[in-house]
Short mmCIF file of C-alpha atoms in Angstrom, two decimals:
data_model
loop_
_atom_site.label_atom_id
_atom_site.label_comp_id
_atom_site.label_asym_id
_atom_site.label_seq_id
_atom_site.Cartn_x
_atom_site.Cartn_y
_atom_site.Cartn_z
CA MET A 951 -4.90 16.64 -20.21
CA GLY A 952 -4.21 16.14 -23.87
CA ARG A 953 -1.55 13.44 -24.19
CA SER A 954 1.23 13.83 -26.73
CA LYS A 955 0.94 11.75 -29.89
CA GLY A 956 4.29 10.10 -29.22
CA SER A 957 3.40 8.74 -25.80
CA GLY A 958 1.48 5.75 -27.19
CA THR A 959 4.38 4.84 -29.46
CA ILE A 960 6.82 5.09 -26.57
CA GLN A 961 4.69 2.85 -24.37
CA ARG A 962 4.30 0.25 -27.15
CA LEU A 963 8.07 0.26 -27.64
CA ALA A 964 8.57 -0.18 -23.91
CA LEU A 965 6.15 -3.11 -23.84
CA ALA A 966 7.97 -4.71 -26.74
CA LEU A 967 11.28 -4.23 -24.93
CA SER A 968 9.87 -5.67 -21.71
CA GLY A 969 8.80 -8.72 -23.68
CA THR A 970 12.31 -9.02 -25.08
CA ILE A 971 13.75 -8.81 -21.57
CA ALA A 972 11.29 -11.42 -20.33
CA VAL A 973 12.17 -13.83 -23.15
CA SER A 974 15.89 -13.33 -22.63
CA SER A 975 15.41 -14.00 -18.92
CA VAL A 976 13.66 -17.35 -19.30
CA TYR A 977 16.90 -19.26 -18.88
CA ALA A 978 18.17 -17.04 -16.06
CA GLU A 979 17.60 -17.37 -12.33
CA PRO A 980 14.09 -18.82 -11.69
CA VAL A 981 11.33 -16.65 -10.29
CA GLN A 982 11.05 -16.89 -6.50
CA VAL A 983 7.44 -17.10 -5.28
CA ARG A 984 6.27 -16.67 -1.70
CA LEU A 985 2.70 -17.47 -0.61
CA GLY A 986 1.27 -16.10 2.61
CA TRP A 987 -1.91 -15.89 4.63
CA GLU A 988 -2.36 -13.47 7.52
CA ASN A 989 -5.10 -12.42 9.92
CA ARG A 990 -4.92 -9.02 11.61
CA PHE A 991 -7.22 -8.03 14.47
CA SER A 992 -7.66 -4.32 15.24
CA ASP A 993 -9.65 -2.78 18.09
CA ASN A 994 -9.99 0.48 16.10
CA VAL A 995 -9.97 -0.50 12.45
CA ARG A 996 -11.26 2.92 11.29
CA LEU A 997 -8.57 4.74 13.31
CA SER A 998 -11.20 7.08 14.71
CA GLU A 999 -10.96 9.34 17.74
CA SER A 1000 -14.19 7.97 19.21
CA ASN A 1001 -16.69 5.15 18.59
CA GLU A 1002 -13.92 2.64 17.95
CA GLN A 1003 -14.87 -0.42 15.91
CA SER A 1004 -13.01 -3.74 15.93
CA ASP A 1005 -12.63 -6.09 12.98
CA ILE A 1006 -10.37 -8.78 11.53
CA GLU A 1007 -8.81 -8.54 8.09
CA SER A 1008 -7.89 -11.84 6.45
CA ARG A 1009 -5.37 -11.37 3.65
CA VAL A 1010 -3.75 -13.62 1.06
CA ASN A 1011 -0.30 -12.45 -0.08
CA VAL A 1012 1.90 -13.38 -3.02
CA GLY A 1013 5.53 -12.27 -3.16
CA LEU A 1014 7.56 -12.37 -6.37
CA SER A 1015 11.27 -11.76 -6.95
CA HIS A 1016 13.43 -12.30 -10.01
CA HIS A 1017 16.96 -11.32 -10.94
CA THR A 1018 18.98 -11.97 -14.07
CA ASP A 1019 22.74 -11.89 -14.32
CA PRO A 1020 24.31 -9.10 -16.40
CA GLY A 1021 24.14 -9.82 -20.13
CA GLN A 1022 22.60 -8.29 -23.20
CA CYS A 1023 19.40 -7.84 -21.21
CA ARG A 1024 18.89 -7.78 -17.45
CA SER A 1025 15.88 -7.54 -15.20
CA ASP A 1026 15.20 -7.03 -11.48
CA LEU A 1027 11.71 -7.58 -10.08
CA ALA A 1028 10.39 -7.35 -6.52
CA ALA A 1029 6.65 -7.43 -5.92
CA ASP A 1030 4.25 -7.99 -3.03
CA LEU A 1031 0.59 -8.49 -3.97
CA GLY A 1032 -2.29 -8.97 -1.56
CA TYR A 1033 -6.05 -9.39 -1.35
CA GLY A 1034 -7.85 -8.83 1.94
CA VAL A 1035 -11.42 -9.13 3.24
CA TYR A 1036 -12.90 -7.86 6.53
CA LEU A 1037 -14.88 -10.29 8.69
CA ASP A 1038 -17.46 -7.66 9.71
CA ASP A 1039 -17.41 -5.86 6.33
CA THR A 1040 -16.01 -2.64 7.80
CA TYR A 1041 -14.42 -2.02 4.41
CA ASP A 1042 -14.92 -3.54 0.98
CA PRO A 1043 -12.39 -6.19 -0.07
CA GLU A 1044 -9.01 -4.57 -0.71
CA THR A 1045 -6.15 -5.26 -3.10
CA TYR A 1046 -2.57 -4.34 -2.20
CA VAL A 1047 0.34 -3.74 -4.57
CA ASN A 1048 3.98 -2.94 -3.83
CA LEU A 1049 6.07 -3.45 -6.96
CA ASP A 1050 9.46 -2.39 -8.30
CA TRP A 1051 10.75 -3.52 -11.68
CA TYR A 1052 13.79 -2.39 -13.64
CA GLY A 1053 15.09 -3.76 -16.92
CA ASN A 1054 17.41 -2.78 -19.73
CA CYS A 1055 18.80 -4.13 -22.97
CA GLU A 1056 22.04 -3.27 -24.76
CA LEU A 1057 20.79 -2.54 -28.28
CA ALA A 1058 24.27 -1.80 -29.62
CA ASP A 1059 27.74 -1.13 -28.24
CA ARG A 1060 27.26 1.34 -25.32
CA LEU A 1061 23.62 1.99 -26.36
CA PHE A 1062 21.03 0.89 -23.79
CA TRP A 1063 17.28 1.13 -23.43
CA ASP A 1064 15.94 1.29 -19.86
CA VAL A 1065 12.46 0.51 -18.57
CA SER A 1066 11.23 0.77 -14.98
CA ASN A 1067 7.93 0.68 -13.14
CA SER A 1068 7.11 1.43 -9.50
CA THR A 1069 3.70 0.87 -7.89
CA ARG A 1070 2.82 1.88 -4.34
CA ASP A 1071 -0.27 2.21 -2.15
CA VAL A 1072 0.14 5.76 -0.81
CA ILE A 1073 -1.65 7.88 1.76
CA GLU A 1074 -3.97 10.45 0.14
CA ASN A 1075 -4.17 12.78 3.15
CA SER A 1076 -1.42 12.48 5.76
CA ARG A 1077 -3.63 14.37 8.23
CA SER A 1078 -5.84 11.27 8.48
CA GLY A 1079 -5.19 7.65 9.41
CA ALA A 1080 -3.85 4.96 7.08
CA THR A 1081 -7.18 3.29 6.30
CA PRO A 1082 -8.41 1.85 2.98
CA ASP A 1083 -10.58 4.96 2.53
CA ASN A 1084 -7.45 7.13 2.68
CA THR A 1085 -5.11 5.29 0.32
CA SER A 1086 -4.54 5.55 -3.41
CA ARG A 1087 -2.45 3.54 -5.83
CA ARG A 1088 0.40 5.43 -7.50
CA ASN A 1089 2.13 4.05 -10.58
CA ILE A 1090 5.31 5.58 -12.04
CA PHE A 1091 6.49 4.30 -15.42
CA ARG A 1092 9.79 5.41 -16.98
CA THR A 1093 11.55 4.42 -20.18
CA GLY A 1094 14.19 5.75 -22.54
CA PRO A 1095 17.60 5.32 -24.16
CA ARG A 1096 21.09 6.19 -22.93
CA TYR A 1097 24.38 6.22 -24.78
CA THR A 1098 28.01 6.66 -23.70
CA PHE A 1099 30.65 8.24 -25.94
CA ARG A 1100 34.24 7.46 -25.02
CA LEU A 1101 36.09 10.69 -25.79
CA SER A 1102 39.43 9.48 -24.41
CA GLN A 1103 40.82 7.04 -21.86
CA ARG A 1104 39.70 9.41 -19.09
CA ASP A 1105 36.76 11.30 -20.59
CA TYR A 1106 33.22 10.13 -21.29
CA LEU A 1107 30.07 11.82 -22.55
CA ASN A 1108 26.78 10.30 -21.34
CA LEU A 1109 23.53 11.16 -23.11
CA SER A 1110 20.11 9.96 -21.98
CA ALA A 1111 16.43 10.68 -22.60
CA GLU A 1112 13.44 9.45 -20.64
CA TYR A 1113 9.66 9.43 -20.83
CA GLU A 1114 7.78 9.35 -17.51
CA ASN A 1115 4.11 8.73 -16.76
CA THR A 1116 2.64 9.07 -13.25
CA GLN A 1117 -0.91 8.01 -12.49
CA TYR A 1118 -3.03 7.87 -9.33
CA GLN A 1119 -6.00 5.56 -8.92
CA ASP A 1120 -9.10 7.00 -7.21
CA SER A 1121 -7.31 10.12 -5.99
CA ASP A 1122 -7.45 13.90 -6.24
CA GLU A 1123 -3.74 13.91 -7.07
CA SER A 1124 -2.90 15.09 -10.59
CA ASP A 1125 -1.76 12.58 -13.18
CA SER A 1126 1.18 13.67 -15.32
CA GLU A 1127 3.48 12.71 -18.14
CA GLY A 1128 6.75 14.25 -19.23
CA VAL A 1129 10.10 13.89 -20.90
CA ASN A 1130 13.60 14.73 -19.73
CA GLY A 1131 17.06 14.69 -21.21
CA THR A 1132 20.52 14.66 -19.65
CA ALA A 1133 24.00 15.35 -21.00
CA ALA A 1134 26.95 14.68 -18.69
CA TRP A 1135 30.71 14.91 -19.20
CA ARG A 1136 32.65 12.67 -16.81
CA HIS A 1137 36.42 12.81 -16.25
CA LEU A 1138 38.45 10.16 -14.40
CA PHE A 1139 41.03 12.05 -12.35
CA SER A 1140 42.31 8.81 -10.81
CA GLN A 1141 41.19 5.28 -10.06
CA THR A 1142 39.27 6.58 -7.03
CA LEU A 1143 38.16 10.08 -8.09
CA ALA A 1144 35.84 11.17 -10.89
CA GLY A 1145 33.90 14.34 -11.61
CA GLY A 1146 32.35 16.42 -14.32
CA LEU A 1147 29.53 18.61 -15.56
CA ARG A 1148 25.87 17.73 -16.05
CA PHE A 1149 22.91 19.47 -17.70
CA THR A 1150 19.33 18.24 -17.33
CA ALA A 1151 16.11 19.54 -18.91
CA GLU A 1152 12.66 18.30 -17.87
CA ARG A 1153 9.17 19.09 -19.13
CA THR A 1154 6.03 17.78 -17.40
CA GLU A 1155 2.35 18.16 -18.31
CA TYR A 1156 -0.37 17.67 -15.69
CA ASP A 1157 -3.99 16.78 -16.32
CA THR A 1158 -4.84 20.20 -14.87
CA ASP A 1159 -3.29 21.71 -18.06
CA GLU A 1160 -0.35 22.99 -16.02
CA GLU A 1161 3.11 22.63 -17.60
CA ILE A 1162 6.37 22.72 -15.66
CA THR A 1163 9.82 23.07 -17.22
CA ILE A 1164 12.96 22.55 -15.14
CA GLU A 1165 16.55 23.10 -16.27
CA THR A 1166 19.53 22.26 -14.06
CA ALA A 1167 23.26 22.75 -14.59
CA SER A 1168 25.61 21.22 -12.03
CA VAL A 1169 29.07 19.93 -11.25
CA PHE A 1170 29.39 16.48 -9.69
CA PHE A 1171 32.04 14.25 -8.13
CA ASP A 1172 32.54 10.68 -6.97
CA LYS A 1173 35.31 9.65 -4.55
CA ALA A 1174 36.11 6.18 -3.18
CA PHE A 1175 38.19 5.55 -0.06
CA THR A 1176 39.12 2.25 1.56
CA THR A 1177 35.95 1.98 3.64
CA THR A 1178 34.03 5.09 2.55
CA HIS A 1179 32.36 6.25 -0.63
CA VAL A 1180 31.40 9.92 -1.16
CA SER A 1181 29.44 11.43 -4.05
CA GLY A 1182 27.65 14.71 -4.60
CA SER A 1183 26.75 17.62 -6.83
CA LEU A 1184 26.17 21.38 -6.74
CA GLY A 1185 24.34 23.45 -9.31
CA VAL A 1186 21.62 25.90 -10.29
CA THR A 1187 18.00 25.12 -11.22
CA THR A 1188 15.53 27.25 -13.15
CA LEU A 1189 11.84 26.35 -12.94
CA GLU A 1190 9.10 27.69 -15.22
CA THR A 1191 5.38 27.12 -14.60
CA ASP A 1192 2.83 27.73 -17.37
CA GLU A 1193 -0.82 27.59 -16.35
CA ASP A 1194 -3.29 28.81 -18.99
CA GLY A 1195 -0.73 31.24 -20.37
CA ASP A 1196 0.28 32.58 -16.95
CA VAL A 1197 4.04 31.98 -16.91
CA ARG A 1198 6.01 32.20 -13.66
CA GLU A 1199 9.71 31.57 -13.11
CA SER A 1200 11.89 30.80 -10.10
CA ASP A 1201 15.46 29.64 -9.59
CA GLY A 1202 17.86 28.61 -6.87
CA LEU A 1203 20.89 26.63 -5.80
CA VAL A 1204 20.55 22.84 -5.65
CA GLY A 1205 22.86 20.09 -4.50
CA ASP A 1206 23.25 16.75 -2.82
CA ILE A 1207 25.83 14.63 -1.04
CA ARG A 1208 25.88 10.97 0.00
CA ILE A 1209 28.38 9.20 2.25
CA ASP A 1210 28.44 5.41 2.59
CA ARG A 1211 30.78 3.97 5.20
CA GLU A 1212 31.68 0.41 6.15
CA ILE A 1213 32.51 0.89 9.82
CA THR A 1214 33.46 -2.74 10.47
CA ASP A 1215 32.75 -6.09 8.84
CA SER A 1216 29.45 -6.16 10.76
CA ALA A 1217 28.43 -2.48 10.81
CA SER A 1218 27.68 0.07 8.10
CA SER A 1219 26.12 3.51 7.86
CA TYR A 1220 25.08 6.13 5.33
CA LEU A 1221 24.24 9.82 5.27
CA GLU A 1222 22.43 11.58 2.44
CA ALA A 1223 21.46 15.25 2.21
CA SER A 1224 19.94 17.15 -0.69
CA HIS A 1225 18.26 20.39 -1.69
CA ARG A 1226 16.16 20.40 -4.86
CA ILE A 1227 13.53 22.35 -6.77
CA THR A 1228 11.35 19.75 -8.44
CA ASP A 1229 7.89 18.48 -9.31
CA ASP A 1230 8.92 14.82 -8.87
CA THR A 1231 8.85 14.02 -5.16
CA SER A 1232 8.57 10.21 -5.28
CA GLU A 1233 12.13 9.76 -3.99
CA TYR A 1234 11.12 11.55 -0.76
CA ASP A 1235 8.59 8.91 0.30
CA PHE A 1236 8.90 7.32 3.70
CA GLU A 1237 7.32 4.11 4.96
CA PHE A 1238 5.34 4.11 8.20
CA ASN A 1239 3.52 1.05 9.53
CA GLY A 1240 3.66 -0.60 6.11
CA VAL A 1241 2.16 2.35 4.21
CA THR A 1242 3.88 4.90 1.97
CA TYR A 1243 3.65 8.60 2.85
CA ASP A 1244 4.50 10.89 -0.06
CA VAL A 1245 4.84 14.67 -0.28
CA GLU A 1246 1.45 16.40 -0.45
CA GLN A 1247 2.21 18.73 -3.32
CA ARG A 1248 -0.07 20.81 -5.50
CA THR A 1249 2.68 22.10 -7.77
CA ALA A 1250 6.48 22.29 -7.89
CA VAL A 1251 8.21 22.26 -4.51
CA GLU A 1252 11.55 23.18 -2.98
CA ILE A 1253 12.72 20.29 -0.80
CA THR A 1254 15.53 19.99 1.72
CA SER A 1255 16.09 16.47 3.03
CA ILE A 1256 18.43 14.47 5.26
CA ARG A 1257 18.58 10.67 5.52
CA VAL A 1258 20.75 8.75 7.98
CA GLY A 1259 20.97 4.99 8.42
CA PHE A 1260 22.89 2.51 10.58
CA LEU A 1261 23.00 -1.31 10.42
CA LYS A 1262 24.76 -3.50 12.98
CA GLN A 1263 25.02 -7.29 13.20
CA PHE A 1264 26.22 -8.82 16.47
CA ALA A 1265 28.17 -11.99 17.23
CA ASP A 1266 25.02 -13.76 18.49
CA ARG A 1267 23.44 -13.20 15.04
CA SER A 1268 21.13 -10.49 16.34
CA SER A 1269 20.89 -7.24 14.38
CA ILE A 1270 19.63 -3.67 14.70
CA ASN A 1271 18.63 -1.41 11.82
CA THR A 1272 18.03 2.32 12.36
CA SER A 1273 17.03 5.02 9.89
CA LEU A 1274 16.18 8.70 10.26
CA VAL A 1275 14.45 10.73 7.55
CA ALA A 1276 13.81 14.47 7.78
CA TYR A 1277 12.68 16.86 5.09
CA ARG A 1278 11.07 20.23 4.56
CA SER A 1279 8.99 20.97 1.47
CA ASP A 1280 7.92 24.46 0.37
CA GLU A 1281 5.50 24.87 -2.52
CA VAL A 1282 7.08 27.31 -4.95
CA GLU A 1283 3.85 29.15 -5.81
CA THR A 1284 2.03 29.17 -2.45
CA ASP A 1285 4.81 29.02 0.18
CA ILE A 1286 2.86 26.25 1.95
CA ARG A 1287 5.37 24.42 4.11
CA GLU A 1288 5.38 20.83 5.30
CA ASP A 1289 7.95 19.31 7.69
CA ARG A 1290 8.38 15.60 8.36
CA ILE A 1291 10.74 13.67 10.62
CA SER A 1292 10.59 9.88 10.83
CA LEU A 1293 12.66 7.53 13.02
CA ASP A 1294 12.54 3.78 12.41
CA VAL A 1295 14.31 1.22 14.65
CA SER A 1296 14.01 -2.55 14.16
CA TYR A 1297 15.67 -5.33 16.17
CA ARG A 1298 15.97 -9.07 15.52
CA ARG A 1299 17.43 -11.69 17.86
CA PRO A 1300 17.55 -15.47 17.31
CA ILE A 1301 16.32 -17.39 20.36
CA ASN A 1302 17.32 -20.76 18.92
CA VAL A 1303 17.84 -22.32 15.51
CA PHE A 1304 14.13 -22.13 14.66
CA LEU A 1305 12.78 -19.16 16.64
CA ASP A 1306 13.47 -15.41 16.24
CA PHE A 1307 12.36 -12.48 18.38
CA THR A 1308 11.59 -9.20 16.61
CA ALA A 1309 10.79 -5.71 17.86
CA GLY A 1310 10.27 -2.39 16.15
CA SER A 1311 9.40 1.21 16.84
CA GLN A 1312 8.51 4.06 14.51
CA LEU A 1313 8.08 7.70 15.41
CA ALA A 1314 7.04 10.48 13.03
CA TYR A 1315 6.60 14.21 13.55
CA LEU A 1316 4.54 16.14 10.97
CA THR A 1317 3.83 19.87 10.72
CA TYR A 1318 1.62 21.79 8.28
CA SER A 1319 1.86 25.54 7.76
CA ASP A 1320 -1.51 25.96 5.98
CA ASP A 1321 -3.46 25.12 9.16
CA ASP A 1322 -0.59 25.65 11.64
CA SER A 1323 -0.92 22.13 13.06
CA GLU A 1324 1.42 19.47 14.43
CA ASP A 1325 0.96 15.70 14.58
CA GLN A 1326 2.95 12.84 16.11
CA LEU A 1327 2.67 9.21 14.95
CA ILE A 1328 3.80 6.29 17.11
CA ASN A 1329 4.01 2.61 16.18
CA LEU A 1330 5.37 -0.13 18.47
CA ASP A 1331 5.42 -3.88 17.82
CA VAL A 1332 6.98 -7.10 19.11
CA GLY A 1333 6.77 -10.56 17.61
CA LEU A 1334 8.05 -14.10 17.17
CA ARG A 1335 8.92 -15.90 13.94
CA TYR A 1336 9.14 -19.69 13.90
CA GLN A 1337 10.80 -21.59 11.04
CA TRP A 1338 8.57 -24.66 10.94
CA ALA A 1339 10.39 -26.16 7.93
CA ARG A 1340 12.92 -24.97 5.39
CA ASP A 1341 10.20 -23.36 3.26
CA LEU A 1342 7.49 -22.79 5.88
CA SER A 1343 7.41 -20.15 8.63
CA LEU A 1344 4.90 -18.90 11.20
CA ARG A 1345 4.77 -15.37 12.58
CA GLY A 1346 2.90 -13.66 15.38
CA GLU A 1347 3.00 -9.96 16.34
CA VAL A 1348 1.26 -7.55 18.69
CA GLY A 1349 1.43 -3.80 18.28
CA HIS A 1350 0.13 -0.38 19.21
CA ASN A 1351 -0.45 2.64 16.96
CA ARG A 1352 -1.20 6.12 18.21
CA ARG A 1353 -1.63 9.58 16.71
CA LEU A 1354 -1.37 12.78 18.73
CA SER A 1355 -2.42 16.13 17.28
CA ASP A 1356 -3.14 19.70 18.28
CA SER A 1357 -5.96 19.70 15.73
CA GLY A 1358 -9.31 18.20 16.69
CA GLY A 1359 -10.54 14.98 15.13
CA ARG A 1360 -7.16 13.55 14.10
CA GLU A 1361 -6.16 11.62 17.20
CA TYR A 1362 -6.62 7.88 17.57
CA ALA A 1363 -5.20 4.82 19.32
CA GLU A 1364 -5.14 1.26 18.00
CA ASN A 1365 -4.07 -2.09 19.42
CA TRP A 1366 -3.59 -4.92 16.97
CA VAL A 1367 -2.62 -8.60 16.76
CA LEU A 1368 -1.31 -10.34 13.63
CA VAL A 1369 -0.84 -14.05 12.90
CA SER A 1370 0.55 -15.25 9.56
CA ILE A 1371 1.94 -18.25 7.72
CA ASP A 1372 4.36 -18.04 4.78
CA TYR A 1373 5.47 -20.68 2.31
CA GLN A 1374 8.46 -20.18 0.00
CA LEU A 1375 8.11 -21.91 -3.36
CA ARG A 1376 11.42 -23.00 -4.87
#
């Protein structure tokens, strides 16, 4: 794909800004560094239906986190980096990256420049197991300015523009770059209610020479109650696809709603539902067994999603965290449909001051209309975590993974054991 002449300039500006943010953050909160070493034994490391092969992966991990207080520039960084080798050389040495970084600087009064970067190891083909041969690294870089006009004491006009670049490493997925702009009028009806109008235009170019243009007009609201916060929008989207001069258009209603509720001092929940026509599906990822599953799209898709979460902390300091994710994606051009439902439950209970018991279960249900198949994924694990010293902890876990499918060659079962040590640098 021929990249626009301005993209290099934009990236150089973003790098310069990131350097400015880094310099301004030197005297802020120090970087937190976590060092770890883990060994994971698997009795079916290739996740194959037959001829199972066992192996041990030994991995060194580095965790980084950094946060600066609000000021002229701010930055938030969370990263987990790893390097693993297999004792019996089942796979080549692997690197692992899970990184989120966001930063901005106030260049002038109410004028900001934002920069963000997200890196994930994602599954290439969700019909196969989460092995090194079936993962790719996805990097999403975004940057651009935003400005707020104060029209009156109750009215504001927000303008923003953004450049986005998405790249996949060693994958058949299409790389892309694009720009988008947003204009939003926001009115404060009261101290707890706000709403307004928003218009967004997006243009994305893929390395397959396909261009997608999306325009959305919507109304939005934001309402705060004593223990509940509700926000949402409703609008219309028009999508245009241009592939070698073949232009196709589609449109439809879009909307979203999110409800956050503080049930008690020790319990909270959220519900989020949305319906969108988009070519950017990164916000519909879900994590399963430590790996990111994204939407397998070939072009723009129509997505309906629901997310529900519940967190409860008990008097004995134990806690339970539950989340449910369900979505349906329909490719606009091909009508290929994909359904996914994922349930994640984790439990933690302190046994004494130094020792914690942990347990988790994950269930996922996947369907594919192109081959009329259904798969179920199951992951169960239990473990113990021992706080050896203030900065040193030991962890041991045992688990079982299983995949059931009505399509031949996809099923597998795996038992695994993990032992790790972590040291927190101050």
